[in-house]
mmCIF file of C-alpha atoms and ligand atoms in Angstrom:
data_model
loop_
_atom_site.group_PDB
_atom_site.id
_atom_site.type_symbol
_atom_site.label_atom_id
_atom_site.label_comp_id
_atom_site.label_asym_id
_atom_site.label_seq_id
_atom_site.Cartn_x
_atom_site.Cartn_y
_atom_site.Cartn_z
ATOM 1 C CA UNK C 1 -70.536 -15.147 -46.547
ATOM 2 C CA UNK C 2 -68.181 -17.066 -44.204
ATOM 3 C CA UNK C 3 -67.032 -19.200 -47.171
ATOM 4 C CA UNK C 4 -66.355 -16.077 -49.216
ATOM 5 C CA UNK C 5 -64.372 -14.558 -46.373
ATOM 6 C CA UNK C 6 -62.357 -17.763 -45.989
ATOM 7 C CA UNK C 7 -61.583 -17.722 -49.719
ATOM 8 C CA UNK C 8 -60.476 -14.125 -49.421
ATOM 9 C CA UNK C 9 -58.141 -14.930 -46.541
ATOM 10 C CA UNK C 10 -56.575 -17.797 -48.525
ATOM 11 C CA UNK C 11 -56.200 -15.565 -51.587
ATOM 12 C CA UNK C 12 -54.622 -12.732 -49.618
ATOM 13 C CA UNK C 13 -52.173 -15.069 -47.876
ATOM 14 C CA UNK C 14 -51.228 -16.558 -51.253
ATOM 15 C CA UNK C 15 -50.553 -13.129 -52.727
ATOM 16 C CA UNK C 16 -48.504 -12.159 -49.666
ATOM 17 C CA UNK C 17 -46.398 -15.307 -49.831
ATOM 18 C CA UNK C 18 -45.825 -14.931 -53.571
ATOM 19 C CA UNK C 19 -44.788 -11.312 -53.107
ATOM 20 C CA UNK C 20 -42.666 -11.893 -50.025
ATOM 21 C CA UNK C 21 -39.198 -13.296 -49.715
ATOM 22 C CA UNK C 22 -39.448 -17.018 -49.937
ATOM 23 C CA UNK C 23 -35.947 -18.413 -49.574
ATOM 24 C CA UNK C 24 -35.853 -20.025 -46.126
ATOM 25 C CA UNK C 25 -32.478 -18.373 -45.455
ATOM 26 C CA UNK C 26 -30.969 -16.477 -42.524
ATOM 27 C CA UNK C 27 -32.947 -18.323 -39.867
ATOM 28 C CA UNK C 28 -30.153 -17.079 -37.635
ATOM 29 C CA UNK C 29 -28.018 -13.994 -38.393
ATOM 30 C CA UNK C 30 -25.717 -14.701 -41.354
ATOM 31 C CA UNK C 31 -21.992 -14.970 -40.599
ATOM 32 C CA UNK C 32 -19.100 -14.431 -42.939
ATOM 33 C CA UNK C 33 -16.659 -11.940 -44.375
ATOM 34 C CA UNK C 34 -17.189 -8.834 -46.520
ATOM 35 C CA UNK C 35 -14.595 -6.816 -48.402
ATOM 36 C CA UNK C 36 -15.829 -3.234 -48.036
ATOM 37 C CA UNK C 37 -14.701 -1.763 -44.727
ATOM 38 C CA UNK C 38 -11.161 -3.131 -44.871
ATOM 39 C CA UNK C 39 -10.433 -3.171 -48.616
ATOM 40 C CA UNK C 40 -12.822 -0.500 -49.974
ATOM 41 C CA UNK C 41 -12.572 0.186 -53.692
ATOM 42 C CA UNK C 42 -8.911 -0.665 -54.091
ATOM 43 C CA UNK C 43 -8.647 -1.607 -57.765
ATOM 44 C CA UNK C 44 -4.884 -1.198 -58.039
ATOM 45 C CA UNK C 45 -3.930 -4.825 -58.566
ATOM 46 C CA UNK C 46 -0.659 -3.820 -60.270
ATOM 47 C CA UNK C 47 0.796 -2.216 -57.166
ATOM 48 C CA UNK C 48 -1.225 -4.017 -54.511
ATOM 49 C CA UNK C 49 -1.919 -7.497 -55.885
ATOM 50 C CA UNK C 50 -2.803 -8.900 -52.452
ATOM 51 C CA UNK C 51 -5.096 -6.116 -51.329
ATOM 52 C CA UNK C 52 -7.075 -5.161 -54.413
ATOM 53 C CA UNK C 53 -10.685 -6.153 -55.204
ATOM 54 C CA UNK C 54 -9.906 -9.169 -57.358
ATOM 55 C CA UNK C 55 -10.432 -12.917 -57.278
ATOM 56 C CA UNK C 56 -7.227 -13.577 -55.317
ATOM 57 C CA UNK C 57 -8.483 -11.599 -52.307
ATOM 58 C CA UNK C 58 -11.690 -13.640 -52.062
ATOM 59 C CA UNK C 59 -9.906 -16.958 -52.600
ATOM 60 C CA UNK C 60 -7.374 -16.027 -49.915
ATOM 61 C CA UNK C 61 -10.154 -15.173 -47.467
ATOM 62 C CA UNK C 62 -12.043 -18.391 -48.252
ATOM 63 C CA UNK C 63 -8.829 -20.336 -47.560
ATOM 64 C CA UNK C 64 -8.249 -18.569 -44.259
ATOM 65 C CA UNK C 65 -11.866 -19.061 -43.203
ATOM 66 C CA UNK C 66 -11.550 -22.790 -43.732
ATOM 67 C CA UNK C 67 -8.018 -23.306 -42.449
ATOM 68 C CA UNK C 68 -8.066 -20.999 -39.434
ATOM 69 C CA UNK C 69 -11.276 -22.192 -37.796
ATOM 70 C CA UNK C 70 -13.696 -19.489 -38.944
ATOM 71 C CA UNK C 71 -15.793 -21.869 -41.009
ATOM 72 C CA UNK C 72 -16.023 -24.311 -38.125
ATOM 73 C CA UNK C 73 -17.167 -21.465 -35.873
ATOM 74 C CA UNK C 74 -20.035 -20.706 -38.287
ATOM 75 C CA UNK C 75 -18.632 -18.031 -40.634
ATOM 76 C CA UNK C 76 -19.967 -19.037 -44.026
ATOM 77 C CA UNK C 77 -20.379 -16.247 -46.586
ATOM 78 C CA UNK C 78 -17.486 -14.695 -48.528
ATOM 79 C CA UNK C 79 -18.935 -11.429 -49.785
ATOM 80 C CA UNK C 80 -17.703 -9.310 -52.663
ATOM 81 C CA UNK C 81 -18.716 -5.685 -52.096
ATOM 82 C CA UNK C 82 -18.515 -2.789 -54.568
ATOM 83 C CA UNK C 83 -16.035 -2.318 -57.424
ATOM 84 C CA UNK C 84 -15.976 -5.887 -58.743
ATOM 85 C CA UNK C 85 -17.727 -5.159 -62.023
ATOM 86 C CA UNK C 86 -16.541 -4.000 -65.371
ATOM 87 C CA UNK C 87 -17.650 -0.418 -66.110
ATOM 88 C CA UNK C 88 -19.720 -1.705 -69.043
ATOM 89 C CA UNK C 89 -22.353 -4.423 -69.320
ATOM 90 C CA UNK C 90 -21.642 -7.076 -71.982
ATOM 91 C CA UNK C 91 -23.288 -7.111 -75.414
ATOM 92 C CA UNK C 92 -26.253 -9.085 -74.006
ATOM 93 C CA UNK C 93 -26.789 -6.448 -71.299
ATOM 94 C CA UNK C 94 -25.399 -8.579 -68.477
ATOM 95 C CA UNK C 95 -23.122 -7.422 -65.707
ATOM 96 C CA UNK C 96 -19.610 -8.782 -66.049
ATOM 97 C CA UNK C 97 -16.679 -8.869 -63.659
ATOM 98 C CA UNK C 98 -13.641 -6.714 -64.359
ATOM 99 C CA UNK C 99 -11.614 -9.023 -66.628
ATOM 100 C CA UNK C 100 -8.201 -8.015 -65.279
ATOM 101 C CA UNK C 101 -9.045 -8.396 -61.626
ATOM 102 C CA UNK C 102 -11.369 -11.415 -61.971
ATOM 103 C CA UNK C 103 -9.783 -13.233 -64.953
ATOM 104 C CA UNK C 104 -11.611 -16.492 -64.157
ATOM 105 C CA UNK C 105 -15.006 -14.797 -63.768
ATOM 106 C CA UNK C 106 -17.473 -14.890 -60.892
ATOM 107 C CA UNK C 107 -18.850 -18.347 -61.714
ATOM 108 C CA UNK C 108 -15.403 -19.907 -61.283
ATOM 109 C CA UNK C 109 -14.897 -17.955 -58.080
ATOM 110 C CA UNK C 110 -18.248 -19.228 -56.786
ATOM 111 C CA UNK C 111 -17.179 -22.769 -57.703
ATOM 112 C CA UNK C 112 -13.968 -22.308 -55.743
ATOM 113 C CA UNK C 113 -15.748 -20.867 -52.688
ATOM 114 C CA UNK C 114 -18.294 -23.717 -52.822
ATOM 115 C CA UNK C 115 -15.515 -26.287 -53.142
ATOM 116 C CA UNK C 116 -14.273 -25.012 -49.788
ATOM 117 C CA UNK C 117 -17.717 -25.533 -48.264
ATOM 118 C CA UNK C 118 -18.513 -21.804 -48.149
ATOM 119 C CA UNK C 119 -20.968 -19.486 -49.907
ATOM 120 C CA UNK C 120 -20.397 -16.495 -52.161
ATOM 121 C CA UNK C 121 -22.031 -13.089 -51.833
ATOM 122 C CA UNK C 122 -22.044 -10.233 -54.326
ATOM 123 C CA UNK C 123 -23.068 -6.563 -54.448
ATOM 124 C CA UNK C 124 -25.175 -4.460 -56.776
ATOM 125 C CA UNK C 125 -27.131 -1.229 -56.568
ATOM 126 C CA UNK C 126 -30.795 -0.389 -56.961
ATOM 127 C CA UNK C 127 -30.031 2.851 -58.821
ATOM 128 C CA UNK C 128 -28.263 3.771 -62.029
ATOM 129 C CA UNK C 129 -24.788 3.319 -60.534
ATOM 130 C CA UNK C 130 -23.218 1.688 -57.481
ATOM 131 C CA UNK C 131 -21.863 4.026 -54.813
ATOM 132 C CA UNK C 132 -18.425 3.481 -56.352
ATOM 133 C CA UNK C 133 -19.660 4.386 -59.850
ATOM 134 C CA UNK C 134 -20.061 0.912 -61.389
ATOM 135 C CA UNK C 135 -23.162 -0.100 -63.402
ATOM 136 C CA UNK C 136 -26.389 -0.102 -61.376
ATOM 137 C CA UNK C 137 -29.323 -2.478 -61.710
ATOM 138 C CA UNK C 138 -32.094 0.041 -62.443
ATOM 139 C CA UNK C 139 -33.984 -1.321 -65.454
ATOM 140 C CA UNK C 140 -32.014 -4.584 -65.253
ATOM 141 C CA UNK C 141 -33.372 -6.258 -62.113
ATOM 142 C CA UNK C 142 -34.507 -9.495 -63.770
ATOM 143 C CA UNK C 143 -31.439 -10.008 -65.892
ATOM 144 C CA UNK C 144 -29.143 -9.256 -62.944
ATOM 145 C CA UNK C 145 -30.993 -11.653 -60.645
ATOM 146 C CA UNK C 146 -30.695 -14.349 -63.332
ATOM 147 C CA UNK C 147 -27.017 -13.631 -63.867
ATOM 148 C CA UNK C 148 -26.248 -13.914 -60.155
ATOM 149 C CA UNK C 149 -28.209 -17.174 -59.935
ATOM 150 C CA UNK C 150 -26.401 -18.589 -63.002
ATOM 151 C CA UNK C 151 -23.074 -17.726 -61.433
ATOM 152 C CA UNK C 152 -24.039 -19.619 -58.267
ATOM 153 C CA UNK C 153 -24.200 -16.573 -56.011
ATOM 154 C CA UNK C 154 -25.679 -17.213 -52.542
ATOM 155 C CA UNK C 155 -26.161 -13.709 -51.155
ATOM 156 C CA UNK C 156 -26.825 -10.294 -52.649
ATOM 157 C CA UNK C 157 -26.300 -6.913 -51.010
ATOM 158 C CA UNK C 158 -28.317 -4.331 -52.912
ATOM 159 C CA UNK C 159 -27.181 -0.790 -52.210
ATOM 160 C CA UNK C 160 -29.181 2.365 -52.877
ATOM 161 C CA UNK C 161 -26.890 5.034 -54.351
ATOM 162 C CA UNK C 162 -27.985 7.018 -57.439
ATOM 163 C CA UNK C 163 -31.625 6.102 -56.887
ATOM 164 C CA UNK C 164 -34.924 7.807 -56.158
ATOM 165 C CA UNK C 165 -35.604 6.810 -52.539
ATOM 166 C CA UNK C 166 -39.334 7.149 -53.040
ATOM 167 C CA UNK C 167 -39.316 4.253 -55.506
ATOM 168 C CA UNK C 168 -37.600 1.827 -53.090
ATOM 169 C CA UNK C 169 -40.772 0.425 -51.434
ATOM 170 C CA UNK C 170 -41.837 -0.818 -54.883
ATOM 171 C CA UNK C 171 -38.407 -1.414 -56.380
ATOM 172 C CA UNK C 172 -36.722 -3.549 -53.728
ATOM 173 C CA UNK C 173 -39.710 -5.952 -53.631
ATOM 174 C CA UNK C 174 -39.356 -6.244 -57.419
ATOM 175 C CA UNK C 175 -35.830 -7.532 -56.854
ATOM 176 C CA UNK C 176 -37.185 -9.903 -54.197
ATOM 177 C CA UNK C 177 -39.546 -11.282 -56.817
ATOM 178 C CA UNK C 178 -36.793 -11.506 -59.411
ATOM 179 C CA UNK C 179 -34.579 -13.412 -56.959
ATOM 180 C CA UNK C 180 -37.442 -15.752 -55.992
ATOM 181 C CA UNK C 181 -38.127 -16.363 -59.673
ATOM 182 C CA UNK C 182 -34.601 -17.672 -60.269
ATOM 183 C CA UNK C 183 -35.357 -20.644 -58.005
ATOM 184 C CA UNK C 184 -31.935 -20.265 -56.358
ATOM 185 C CA UNK C 185 -32.013 -19.375 -52.653
ATOM 186 C CA UNK C 186 -30.145 -16.056 -52.494
ATOM 187 C CA UNK C 187 -29.929 -14.285 -49.153
ATOM 188 C CA UNK C 188 -31.103 -10.724 -49.782
ATOM 189 C CA UNK C 189 -29.492 -7.798 -47.956
ATOM 190 C CA UNK C 190 -31.204 -4.454 -48.535
ATOM 191 C CA UNK C 191 -29.834 -0.972 -47.875
ATOM 192 C CA UNK C 192 -33.312 0.459 -48.476
ATOM 193 C CA UNK C 193 -34.135 1.606 -44.879
ATOM 194 C CA UNK C 194 -30.761 3.316 -44.518
ATOM 195 C CA UNK C 195 -31.492 5.474 -47.568
ATOM 196 C CA UNK C 196 -35.002 6.213 -46.300
ATOM 197 C CA UNK C 197 -33.621 7.266 -42.913
ATOM 198 C CA UNK C 198 -31.091 9.522 -44.628
ATOM 199 C CA UNK C 199 -33.989 11.137 -46.530
ATOM 200 C CA UNK C 200 -36.035 11.510 -43.339
ATOM 201 C CA UNK C 201 -38.599 8.925 -44.460
ATOM 202 C CA UNK C 202 -39.803 6.480 -41.773
ATOM 203 C CA UNK C 203 -38.974 2.966 -43.075
ATOM 204 C CA UNK C 204 -41.877 0.527 -43.261
ATOM 205 C CA UNK C 205 -40.040 -2.285 -41.473
ATOM 206 C CA UNK C 206 -42.873 -4.774 -41.870
ATOM 207 C CA UNK C 207 -42.611 -4.456 -45.636
ATOM 208 C CA UNK C 208 -38.821 -4.531 -45.469
ATOM 209 C CA UNK C 209 -38.791 -7.680 -43.308
ATOM 210 C CA UNK C 210 -41.166 -9.326 -45.761
ATOM 211 C CA UNK C 211 -38.802 -8.659 -48.643
ATOM 212 C CA UNK C 212 -35.287 -8.768 -47.233
ATOM 213 C CA UNK C 213 -33.360 -11.206 -45.033
ATOM 214 C CA UNK C 214 -31.161 -8.487 -43.580
ATOM 215 C CA UNK C 215 -31.129 -4.727 -43.984
ATOM 216 C CA UNK C 216 -28.843 -1.840 -43.161
ATOM 217 C CA UNK C 217 -30.502 0.857 -41.050
ATOM 218 C CA UNK C 218 -27.726 3.301 -40.466
ATOM 219 C CA UNK C 219 -24.509 4.900 -41.739
ATOM 220 C CA UNK C 220 -21.462 2.900 -42.807
ATOM 221 C CA UNK C 221 -19.132 1.610 -40.144
ATOM 222 C CA UNK C 222 -15.611 3.029 -40.300
ATOM 223 C CA UNK C 223 -12.414 1.787 -38.707
ATOM 224 C CA UNK C 224 -12.962 3.629 -35.421
ATOM 225 C CA UNK C 225 -14.430 3.114 -31.944
ATOM 226 C CA UNK C 226 -16.355 6.335 -32.366
ATOM 227 C CA UNK C 227 -18.121 4.823 -35.356
ATOM 228 C CA UNK C 228 -19.043 1.717 -33.336
ATOM 229 C CA UNK C 229 -20.464 3.964 -30.587
ATOM 230 C CA UNK C 230 -22.541 5.985 -33.064
ATOM 231 C CA UNK C 231 -24.119 2.804 -34.411
ATOM 232 C CA UNK C 232 -24.882 1.538 -30.902
ATOM 233 C CA UNK C 233 -26.451 4.939 -30.064
ATOM 234 C CA UNK C 234 -28.704 4.671 -33.095
ATOM 235 C CA UNK C 235 -29.771 1.149 -32.147
ATOM 236 C CA UNK C 236 -30.557 2.300 -28.605
ATOM 237 C CA UNK C 237 -32.582 5.228 -29.895
ATOM 238 C CA UNK C 238 -34.602 3.051 -32.290
ATOM 239 C CA UNK C 239 -34.608 -0.152 -30.253
ATOM 240 C CA UNK C 240 -38.357 -0.647 -29.984
ATOM 241 C CA UNK C 241 -38.919 -0.268 -33.719
ATOM 242 C CA UNK C 242 -35.927 -2.407 -34.654
ATOM 243 C CA UNK C 243 -36.451 -5.177 -32.096
ATOM 244 C CA UNK C 244 -40.044 -5.576 -33.264
ATOM 245 C CA UNK C 245 -38.913 -6.875 -36.674
ATOM 246 C CA UNK C 246 -35.930 -9.000 -35.672
ATOM 247 C CA UNK C 247 -36.873 -12.652 -36.197
ATOM 248 C CA UNK C 248 -35.656 -15.827 -37.896
ATOM 249 C CA UNK C 249 -35.252 -14.924 -41.584
ATOM 250 C CA UNK C 250 -35.102 -11.162 -41.003
ATOM 251 C CA UNK C 251 -32.439 -9.199 -39.132
ATOM 252 C CA UNK C 252 -31.326 -5.616 -38.648
ATOM 253 C CA UNK C 253 -27.773 -5.101 -39.871
ATOM 254 C CA UNK C 254 -25.631 -2.592 -37.950
ATOM 255 C CA UNK C 255 -22.849 -3.202 -40.525
ATOM 256 C CA UNK C 256 -19.566 -5.100 -40.481
ATOM 257 C CA UNK C 257 -17.376 -6.302 -37.613
ATOM 258 C CA UNK C 258 -14.109 -4.338 -37.674
ATOM 259 C CA UNK C 259 -12.380 -6.616 -35.165
ATOM 260 C CA UNK C 260 -8.744 -7.169 -36.129
ATOM 261 C CA UNK C 261 -8.443 -3.936 -38.102
ATOM 262 C CA UNK C 262 -6.361 -0.924 -37.121
ATOM 263 C CA UNK C 263 -8.419 0.993 -34.611
ATOM 264 C CA UNK C 264 -10.083 -1.164 -31.968
ATOM 265 C CA UNK C 265 -8.233 -2.211 -28.822
ATOM 266 C CA UNK C 266 -8.703 -5.763 -27.581
ATOM 267 C CA UNK C 267 -11.314 -4.558 -25.076
ATOM 268 C CA UNK C 268 -13.176 -2.590 -27.736
ATOM 269 C CA UNK C 269 -13.113 -5.611 -30.030
ATOM 270 C CA UNK C 270 -14.663 -7.759 -27.286
ATOM 271 C CA UNK C 271 -17.262 -5.054 -26.820
ATOM 272 C CA UNK C 272 -18.184 -4.939 -30.528
ATOM 273 C CA UNK C 273 -18.457 -8.721 -30.608
ATOM 274 C CA UNK C 274 -20.684 -8.756 -27.501
ATOM 275 C CA UNK C 275 -22.910 -5.940 -28.776
ATOM 276 C CA UNK C 276 -23.384 -7.454 -32.247
ATOM 277 C CA UNK C 277 -24.249 -10.708 -30.528
ATOM 278 C CA UNK C 278 -26.836 -9.162 -28.203
ATOM 279 C CA UNK C 279 -28.344 -7.287 -31.189
ATOM 280 C CA UNK C 280 -28.788 -10.514 -33.194
ATOM 281 C CA UNK C 281 -26.738 -8.794 -35.891
ATOM 282 C CA UNK C 282 -25.175 -10.393 -38.956
ATOM 283 C CA UNK C 283 -21.561 -11.240 -38.117
ATOM 284 C CA UNK C 284 -19.806 -10.113 -41.290
ATOM 285 C CA UNK C 285 -16.137 -9.491 -40.597
ATOM 286 C CA UNK C 286 -14.233 -6.980 -42.694
ATOM 287 C CA UNK C 287 -10.591 -7.514 -41.861
ATOM 288 C CA UNK C 288 -7.496 -9.198 -43.227
ATOM 289 C CA UNK C 289 -7.701 -12.803 -42.085
ATOM 290 C CA UNK C 290 -4.197 -13.432 -43.492
ATOM 291 C CA UNK C 291 -2.533 -11.171 -40.963
ATOM 292 C CA UNK C 292 -5.020 -10.905 -38.078
ATOM 293 C CA UNK C 293 -3.348 -11.284 -34.693
ATOM 294 C CA UNK C 294 -4.268 -14.211 -32.431
ATOM 295 C CA UNK C 295 -6.058 -12.185 -29.732
ATOM 296 C CA UNK C 296 -8.521 -10.745 -32.274
ATOM 297 C CA UNK C 297 -8.981 -14.096 -33.958
ATOM 298 C CA UNK C 298 -9.840 -15.595 -30.601
ATOM 299 C CA UNK C 299 -12.478 -12.914 -29.972
ATOM 300 C CA UNK C 300 -14.079 -13.618 -33.359
ATOM 301 C CA UNK C 301 -14.049 -17.342 -32.625
ATOM 302 C CA UNK C 302 -15.598 -17.087 -29.126
ATOM 303 C CA UNK C 303 -18.065 -19.980 -29.329
ATOM 304 C CA UNK C 304 -20.245 -18.870 -26.426
ATOM 305 C CA UNK C 305 -20.707 -15.366 -27.785
ATOM 306 C CA UNK C 306 -21.440 -16.749 -31.258
ATOM 307 C CA UNK C 307 -23.978 -19.140 -29.782
ATOM 308 C CA UNK C 308 -25.874 -16.232 -28.250
ATOM 309 C CA UNK C 309 -25.750 -14.347 -31.561
ATOM 310 C CA UNK C 310 -27.092 -17.455 -33.305
ATOM 311 C CA UNK C 311 -29.837 -18.193 -30.791
ATOM 312 C CA UNK C 312 -32.841 -19.560 -32.728
ATOM 313 C CA UNK C 313 -35.248 -17.050 -31.151
ATOM 314 C CA UNK C 314 -33.852 -14.364 -33.494
ATOM 315 C CA UNK C 315 -34.796 -11.681 -30.984
ATOM 316 C CA UNK C 316 -32.835 -8.432 -30.777
ATOM 317 C CA UNK C 317 -31.652 -7.266 -27.360
ATOM 318 C CA UNK C 318 -32.375 -3.852 -25.906
ATOM 319 C CA UNK C 319 -30.721 -1.375 -23.585
ATOM 320 C CA UNK C 320 -32.357 -1.675 -20.174
ATOM 321 C CA UNK C 321 -30.091 0.435 -17.980
ATOM 322 C CA UNK C 322 -27.682 3.381 -18.108
ATOM 323 C CA UNK C 323 -25.624 4.471 -15.109
ATOM 324 C CA UNK C 324 -23.896 7.711 -14.137
ATOM 325 C CA UNK C 325 -20.573 5.917 -14.441
ATOM 326 C CA UNK C 326 -21.082 5.473 -18.206
ATOM 327 C CA UNK C 327 -22.137 1.843 -18.052
ATOM 328 C CA UNK C 328 -25.074 0.391 -19.945
ATOM 329 C CA UNK C 329 -26.772 -2.947 -19.682
ATOM 330 C CA UNK C 330 -28.321 -4.574 -22.718
ATOM 331 C CA UNK C 331 -30.353 -7.775 -22.402
ATOM 332 C CA UNK C 332 -31.657 -10.272 -24.923
ATOM 333 C CA UNK C 333 -34.203 -13.060 -24.545
ATOM 334 C CA UNK C 334 -32.931 -16.410 -25.768
ATOM 335 C CA UNK C 335 -34.685 -19.679 -26.426
ATOM 336 C CA UNK C 336 -35.538 -22.037 -23.524
ATOM 337 C CA UNK C 337 -36.202 -19.049 -21.234
ATOM 338 C CA UNK C 338 -32.505 -18.190 -20.989
ATOM 339 C CA UNK C 339 -31.313 -14.587 -21.217
ATOM 340 C CA UNK C 340 -28.089 -12.864 -22.174
ATOM 341 C CA UNK C 341 -26.785 -9.540 -20.939
ATOM 342 C CA UNK C 342 -23.957 -7.219 -21.910
ATOM 343 C CA UNK C 343 -22.515 -4.703 -19.488
ATOM 344 C CA UNK C 344 -21.103 -2.182 -21.883
ATOM 345 C CA UNK C 345 -18.761 0.549 -20.719
ATOM 346 C CA UNK C 346 -18.346 3.947 -22.345
ATOM 347 C CA UNK C 347 -15.993 4.976 -19.553
ATOM 348 C CA UNK C 348 -12.606 6.485 -20.396
ATOM 349 C CA UNK C 349 -11.400 5.995 -16.847
ATOM 350 C CA UNK C 350 -10.159 2.839 -15.075
ATOM 351 C CA UNK C 351 -11.654 -0.644 -14.735
ATOM 352 C CA UNK C 352 -14.726 -0.289 -12.529
ATOM 353 C CA UNK C 353 -16.884 -2.546 -10.406
ATOM 354 C CA UNK C 354 -20.457 -2.924 -11.602
ATOM 355 C CA UNK C 355 -23.003 -4.542 -9.325
ATOM 356 C CA UNK C 356 -26.578 -5.466 -10.034
ATOM 357 C CA UNK C 357 -29.213 -8.136 -9.448
ATOM 358 C CA UNK C 358 -31.085 -10.051 -12.117
ATOM 359 C CA UNK C 359 -34.239 -8.540 -10.690
ATOM 360 C CA UNK C 360 -32.904 -5.069 -11.474
ATOM 361 C CA UNK C 361 -32.364 -6.186 -15.050
ATOM 362 C CA UNK C 362 -36.015 -7.304 -15.211
ATOM 363 C CA UNK C 363 -35.230 -10.999 -15.609
ATOM 364 C CA UNK C 364 -38.429 -13.043 -15.148
ATOM 365 C CA UNK C 365 -39.021 -14.831 -11.870
ATOM 366 C CA UNK C 366 -38.010 -18.491 -11.751
ATOM 367 C CA UNK C 367 -38.519 -20.912 -8.876
ATOM 368 C CA UNK C 368 -34.825 -21.718 -8.378
ATOM 369 C CA UNK C 369 -33.033 -18.700 -9.853
ATOM 370 C CA UNK C 370 -30.501 -18.768 -12.671
ATOM 371 C CA UNK C 371 -27.183 -20.369 -13.399
ATOM 372 C CA UNK C 372 -24.899 -17.595 -14.698
ATOM 373 C CA UNK C 373 -22.014 -18.018 -17.137
ATOM 374 C CA UNK C 374 -19.507 -15.338 -18.120
ATOM 375 C CA UNK C 375 -19.239 -15.821 -21.887
ATOM 376 C CA UNK C 376 -16.596 -13.136 -22.442
ATOM 377 C CA UNK C 377 -14.097 -14.949 -20.238
ATOM 378 C CA UNK C 378 -15.651 -18.378 -20.569
ATOM 379 C CA UNK C 379 -16.190 -19.160 -16.892
ATOM 380 C CA UNK C 380 -19.171 -20.206 -14.762
ATOM 381 C CA UNK C 381 -20.144 -17.623 -12.163
ATOM 382 C CA UNK C 382 -22.473 -19.848 -10.130
ATOM 383 C CA UNK C 383 -26.153 -19.856 -9.254
ATOM 384 C CA UNK C 384 -28.018 -16.660 -8.429
ATOM 385 C CA UNK C 385 -31.417 -15.941 -6.984
ATOM 386 C CA UNK C 386 -33.161 -12.964 -8.558
ATOM 387 C CA UNK C 387 -32.282 -10.638 -5.689
ATOM 388 C CA UNK C 388 -28.672 -11.760 -5.206
ATOM 389 C CA UNK C 389 -25.931 -9.316 -6.176
ATOM 390 C CA UNK C 390 -23.761 -10.050 -9.189
ATOM 391 C CA UNK C 391 -20.473 -8.204 -9.321
ATOM 392 C CA UNK C 392 -18.307 -7.570 -12.395
ATOM 393 C CA UNK C 393 -15.183 -5.624 -13.194
ATOM 394 C CA UNK C 394 -15.708 -3.836 -16.489
ATOM 395 C CA UNK C 395 -12.797 -2.296 -18.378
ATOM 396 C CA UNK C 396 -13.073 1.151 -20.001
ATOM 397 C CA UNK C 397 -14.572 0.932 -23.510
ATOM 398 C CA UNK C 398 -15.024 -2.763 -22.882
ATOM 399 C CA UNK C 399 -17.829 -5.168 -22.125
ATOM 400 C CA UNK C 400 -18.712 -8.192 -20.065
ATOM 401 C CA UNK C 401 -21.287 -10.573 -21.455
ATOM 402 C CA UNK C 402 -23.095 -13.249 -19.503
ATOM 403 C CA UNK C 403 -25.774 -15.828 -20.071
ATOM 404 C CA UNK C 404 -28.334 -16.746 -17.429
ATOM 405 C CA UNK C 405 -30.185 -20.071 -17.674
ATOM 406 C CA UNK C 406 -33.107 -20.870 -15.373
ATOM 407 C CA UNK C 407 -32.216 -23.654 -12.943
ATOM 408 C CA UNK C 408 -34.432 -26.669 -13.613
HETATM 409 C C1 LIG I 1 -22.262 2.225 -49.450
HETATM 410 C C2 LIG I 1 -22.562 1.053 -48.519
HETATM 411 C C3 LIG I 1 -21.259 0.421 -48.058
HETATM 412 C C4 LIG I 1 -20.470 -0.051 -49.267
HETATM 413 C C5 LIG I 1 -20.240 1.103 -50.231
HETATM 414 C C6 LIG I 1 -19.645 0.640 -51.543
HETATM 415 O O1 LIG I 1 -21.628 3.272 -48.795
HETATM 416 O O2 LIG I 1 -23.317 1.470 -47.415
HETATM 417 O O3 LIG I 1 -21.519 -0.650 -47.173
HETATM 418 O O4 LIG I 1 -21.169 -1.086 -49.893
HETATM 419 O O5 LIG I 1 -21.447 1.785 -50.532
HETATM 420 O O6 LIG I 1 -19.431 1.664 -52.440
#
């Protein structure tokens, strides 16, 4: 009987591993660049040759990532979002890039991106059409997975427009299998739970985490602070469910970084960077790296903040405090018993003093207290016992982020 049970356990674990995502990718949140938020579905290459969805845009961004320090800071993926494809599949039923905008084809573009030491991402849709109206993958999952692998694609974002949401818990895992079957490690980003949420279906995050490396949970980010706040609200509301599935290989995706675009102030940009870091979120910038101003570039390149985002624990932080003065504190457990915290301000008033102790933030007891480092402004703050008061000045719609390491 025991033998039979043991056999069953082995069999079940085999089936699970064969059916699950098996690519060894995204052990820390993926970092890179994605076209959608900043460049949308601009297909007018005649009038806007530098800003349209075409091969030049992605080559330009790859160049900037390498030459302006983004690659060295960890940004790796150059991701094509919607509107890259031709409206028709080719005679063999394969997706093909729009020939005018991608005259060299996606394979050549992948070669170029790889030659710069980066990786290429692409976009498709689970339904009959992409959200922008280009050919969907329904009925073509295997051939599309093979095509992407042949082209040398390294990441796939699969959207969920024009699809029956109820079929997603079977359908997305079919794409996982098709990607696994290609033998090429392709990071898989699923929009599946976002479409379930929109249809008032509770996502099965265990199943999602088994099949996807990252997944969108909530509405699209727009170029506005209000949009950033809405996403943070949703993460706070769902934090227990979402934090439970954040781990190496599987991360919640609150959508792109809009730092360096038109709407965020410098303080708001620091706040988005700090929040995405504490949430263990993918760091996918959507901005114009050719014209980004130095203060935003510096925020995106903040090594200390990136290091917290990339902490190998893969844990997502949670909101642990809200004050009457519109401040919130979010904390995240890091490896080696360290912790990170963000003091996030929703105030529309003046810079304000915020005081707390590590004890108040529920940091675990240590024999000698913690050494505290302000990662937003890159300066050591000294050693603190659990009950000692820490004092910060937090700007309106801004954030202060610090790391606390137990003193050995
Ligand atoms: C959806 C997605 C966006 C983007 C667009 C493209 O709205 O959520 O991130 O990919 O489609 O059409």
